[in-house]
Amino acid sequence: AEAMHHEACIPQSWWEFATQQATHVYNRSPMDRLNWRTPFELLNGKQPDISHFRVFGCGAYVWLHPD
């Protein structure tokens, strides 16, 4: 979480979000000691969907439909 926070160059007030994101990624990362399964798999019996993963703190823009 500390490395993510530092690399994103975000204010200290975002520390909680960095910690939440680091935990989310950790729980969906395969581990040798779990026979290359994830903690998520052990709890839910299926592989996690990580298609929504993005770089923490990356710049983004919101597109508002002109309705």
Tab-separated table of N, CA and C in Angstrom:
chain	number	residue	atom	x	y	z
A	1	ALA	N	0.831	-1.189	0.000
A	1	ALA	CA	0.000	0.000	0.000
A	1	ALA	C	0.877	1.254	0.000
A	2	GLU	N	1.967	1.196	0.745
A	2	GLU	CA	2.845	2.365	0.814
A	2	GLU	C	3.484	2.657	-0.546
A	3	ALA	N	3.917	1.612	-1.248
A	3	ALA	CA	4.519	1.806	-2.570
A	3	ALA	C	3.491	2.348	-3.561
A	4	MET	N	2.274	1.816	-3.513
A	4	MET	CA	1.217	2.293	-4.405
A	4	MET	C	0.918	3.763	-4.134
A	5	HIS	N	0.850	4.112	-2.870
A	5	HIS	CA	0.561	5.477	-2.460
A	5	HIS	C	1.657	6.417	-2.945
A	6	HIS	N	2.900	5.996	-2.775
A	6	HIS	CA	4.043	6.816	-3.178
A	6	HIS	C	4.089	6.990	-4.699
A	7	GLU	N	3.944	5.905	-5.449
A	7	GLU	CA	4.030	5.956	-6.909
A	7	GLU	C	2.908	6.781	-7.533
A	8	ALA	N	1.757	6.803	-6.901
A	8	ALA	CA	0.620	7.552	-7.444
A	8	ALA	C	0.728	9.048	-7.161
A	9	CYS	N	1.652	9.439	-6.266
A	9	CYS	CA	1.833	10.855	-5.901
A	9	CYS	C	0.510	11.490	-5.470
A	10	ILE	N	-0.170	10.818	-4.585
A	10	ILE	CA	-1.461	11.308	-4.101
A	10	ILE	C	-1.311	11.799	-2.665
A	11	PRO	N	-2.228	12.618	-2.192
A	11	PRO	CA	-2.123	13.154	-0.835
A	11	PRO	C	-2.247	12.071	0.239
A	12	GLN	N	-1.714	12.372	1.401
A	12	GLN	CA	-1.744	11.440	2.532
A	12	GLN	C	-3.176	11.061	2.902
A	13	SER	N	-4.116	11.931	2.639
A	13	SER	CA	-5.516	11.651	2.980
A	13	SER	C	-6.082	10.474	2.183
A	14	TRP	N	-5.380	10.030	1.142
A	14	TRP	CA	-5.824	8.888	0.334
A	14	TRP	C	-5.248	7.573	0.821
A	15	TRP	N	-4.558	7.575	1.946
A	15	TRP	CA	-3.913	6.368	2.466
A	15	TRP	C	-4.910	5.216	2.616
A	16	GLU	N	-6.096	5.493	3.105
A	16	GLU	CA	-7.113	4.453	3.289
A	16	GLU	C	-7.450	3.769	1.959
A	17	PHE	N	-7.558	4.537	0.888
A	17	PHE	CA	-7.878	3.970	-0.429
A	17	PHE	C	-6.736	3.096	-0.947
A	18	ALA	N	-5.499	3.521	-0.711
A	18	ALA	CA	-4.340	2.723	-1.127
A	18	ALA	C	-4.317	1.400	-0.380
A	19	THR	N	-4.631	1.423	0.901
A	19	THR	CA	-4.659	0.205	1.709
A	19	THR	C	-5.766	-0.735	1.234
A	20	GLN	N	-6.934	-0.197	0.955
A	20	GLN	CA	-8.040	-1.018	0.449
A	20	GLN	C	-7.682	-1.658	-0.888
A	21	GLN	N	-7.065	-0.888	-1.772
A	21	GLN	CA	-6.695	-1.413	-3.089
A	21	GLN	C	-5.624	-2.492	-2.967
A	22	ALA	N	-4.630	-2.274	-2.110
A	22	ALA	CA	-3.569	-3.265	-1.919
A	22	ALA	C	-4.144	-4.572	-1.389
A	23	THR	N	-5.079	-4.501	-0.469
A	23	THR	CA	-5.722	-5.697	0.078
A	23	THR	C	-6.533	-6.410	-0.999
A	24	HIS	N	-7.240	-5.649	-1.806
A	24	HIS	CA	-8.050	-6.213	-2.896
A	24	HIS	C	-7.162	-6.985	-3.881
A	25	VAL	N	-6.034	-6.393	-4.260
A	25	VAL	CA	-5.105	-7.039	-5.192
A	25	VAL	C	-4.466	-8.265	-4.548
A	26	TYR	N	-4.042	-8.138	-3.297
A	26	TYR	CA	-3.393	-9.249	-2.582
A	26	TYR	C	-4.307	-10.473	-2.524
A	27	ASN	N	-5.571	-10.263	-2.222
A	27	ASN	CA	-6.519	-11.372	-2.098
A	27	ASN	C	-6.862	-12.019	-3.441
A	28	ARG	N	-6.463	-11.398	-4.528
A	28	ARG	CA	-6.722	-11.948	-5.858
A	28	ARG	C	-5.432	-12.326	-6.584
A	29	SER	N	-4.344	-12.444	-5.820
A	29	SER	CA	-3.040	-12.811	-6.382
A	29	SER	C	-2.700	-14.249	-6.021
A	30	PRO	N	-2.290	-15.072	-7.013
A	30	PRO	CA	-1.926	-16.463	-6.717
A	30	PRO	C	-0.687	-16.530	-5.835
A	31	MET	N	-0.672	-17.526	-4.945
A	31	MET	CA	0.422	-17.669	-3.989
A	31	MET	C	0.961	-19.089	-4.008
A	32	ASP	N	2.270	-19.201	-3.950
A	32	ASP	CA	2.939	-20.502	-3.944
A	32	ASP	C	2.437	-21.361	-2.792
A	33	ARG	N	2.336	-20.782	-1.606
A	33	ARG	CA	1.931	-21.563	-0.426
A	33	ARG	C	0.483	-22.042	-0.490
A	34	LEU	N	-0.291	-21.490	-1.417
A	34	LEU	CA	-1.676	-21.934	-1.621
A	34	LEU	C	-1.789	-22.768	-2.891
A	35	ASN	N	-0.659	-23.345	-3.321
A	35	ASN	CA	-0.615	-24.160	-4.537
A	35	ASN	C	-1.038	-23.342	-5.757
A	36	TRP	N	-0.572	-22.098	-5.807
A	36	TRP	CA	-0.833	-21.140	-6.882
A	36	TRP	C	-2.312	-20.821	-7.061
A	37	ARG	N	-3.036	-20.871	-5.964
A	37	ARG	CA	-4.417	-20.386	-5.957
A	37	ARG	C	-4.441	-19.069	-5.191
A	38	THR	N	-5.545	-18.380	-5.260
A	38	THR	CA	-5.684	-17.100	-4.568
A	38	THR	C	-6.510	-17.285	-3.300
A	39	PRO	N	-6.360	-16.381	-2.316
A	39	PRO	CA	-7.238	-16.430	-1.149
A	39	PRO	C	-8.715	-16.334	-1.550
A	40	PHE	N	-9.005	-15.547	-2.566
A	40	PHE	CA	-10.372	-15.421	-3.073
A	40	PHE	C	-10.911	-16.777	-3.518
A	41	GLU	N	-10.081	-17.547	-4.243
A	41	GLU	CA	-10.494	-18.877	-4.709
A	41	GLU	C	-10.811	-19.803	-3.552
A	42	LEU	N	-9.988	-19.769	-2.523
A	42	LEU	CA	-10.209	-20.652	-1.381
A	42	LEU	C	-11.523	-20.342	-0.675
A	43	LEU	N	-11.875	-19.076	-0.615
A	43	LEU	CA	-13.113	-18.684	0.065
A	43	LEU	C	-14.358	-18.870	-0.795
A	44	ASN	N	-14.228	-18.648	-2.102
A	44	ASN	CA	-15.400	-18.631	-2.981
A	44	ASN	C	-15.507	-19.814	-3.929
A	45	GLY	N	-14.454	-20.611	-4.034
A	45	GLY	CA	-14.494	-21.782	-4.897
A	45	GLY	C	-14.419	-21.490	-6.384
A	46	LYS	N	-14.068	-20.277	-6.764
A	46	LYS	CA	-13.918	-19.924	-8.177
A	46	LYS	C	-12.811	-18.886	-8.316
A	47	GLN	N	-12.258	-18.790	-9.528
A	47	GLN	CA	-11.205	-17.813	-9.772
A	47	GLN	C	-11.789	-16.404	-9.791
A	48	PRO	N	-11.026	-15.439	-9.286
A	48	PRO	CA	-11.529	-14.064	-9.280
A	48	PRO	C	-11.497	-13.442	-10.673
A	49	ASP	N	-12.409	-12.536	-10.927
A	49	ASP	CA	-12.415	-11.760	-12.165
A	49	ASP	C	-11.575	-10.509	-11.921
A	50	ILE	N	-10.471	-10.386	-12.625
A	50	ILE	CA	-9.602	-9.220	-12.434
A	50	ILE	C	-9.619	-8.298	-13.653
A	51	SER	N	-10.618	-8.446	-14.504
A	51	SER	CA	-10.697	-7.619	-15.709
A	51	SER	C	-10.922	-6.141	-15.378
A	52	HIS	N	-11.380	-5.857	-14.178
A	52	HIS	CA	-11.643	-4.479	-13.777
A	52	HIS	C	-10.425	-3.796	-13.159
A	53	PHE	N	-9.308	-4.517	-13.003
A	53	PHE	CA	-8.114	-3.936	-12.385
A	53	PHE	C	-7.574	-2.779	-13.231
A	54	ARG	N	-7.205	-1.711	-12.576
A	54	ARG	CA	-6.571	-0.555	-13.200
A	54	ARG	C	-5.419	-0.124	-12.299
A	55	VAL	N	-4.549	0.718	-12.825
A	55	VAL	CA	-3.435	1.238	-12.043
A	55	VAL	C	-3.991	2.186	-10.987
A	56	PHE	N	-3.589	1.979	-9.728
A	56	PHE	CA	-4.077	2.815	-8.639
A	56	PHE	C	-3.563	4.242	-8.799
A	57	GLY	N	-4.457	5.197	-8.717
A	57	GLY	CA	-4.089	6.605	-8.758
A	57	GLY	C	-3.848	7.157	-10.150
A	58	CYS	N	-4.166	6.378	-11.190
A	58	CYS	CA	-3.930	6.872	-12.551
A	58	CYS	C	-4.946	7.963	-12.890
A	59	GLY	N	-4.531	8.849	-13.754
A	59	GLY	CA	-5.424	9.920	-14.179
A	59	GLY	C	-6.585	9.375	-14.987
A	60	ALA	N	-7.732	9.960	-14.826
A	60	ALA	CA	-8.912	9.511	-15.560
A	60	ALA	C	-9.844	10.699	-15.774
A	61	TYR	N	-10.677	10.570	-16.768
A	61	TYR	CA	-11.661	11.599	-17.065
A	61	TYR	C	-13.039	10.959	-17.118
A	62	VAL	N	-14.029	11.712	-16.729
A	62	VAL	CA	-15.407	11.232	-16.782
A	62	VAL	C	-16.057	11.827	-18.025
A	63	TRP	N	-16.671	10.969	-18.831
A	63	TRP	CA	-17.391	11.427	-20.006
A	63	TRP	C	-18.864	11.507	-19.658
A	64	LEU	N	-19.434	12.676	-19.796
A	64	LEU	CA	-20.857	12.880	-19.534
A	64	LEU	C	-21.590	12.975	-20.867
A	65	HIS	N	-22.565	12.111	-21.041
A	65	HIS	CA	-23.355	12.113	-22.268
A	65	HIS	C	-24.095	13.439	-22.374
A	66	PRO	N	-24.134	14.059	-23.541
A	66	PRO	CA	-24.740	15.389	-23.670
A	66	PRO	C	-26.264	15.412	-23.646
A	67	ASP	N	-26.901	14.527	-22.921
A	67	ASP	CA	-28.374	14.529	-22.809
A	67	ASP	C	-28.854	15.617	-21.895
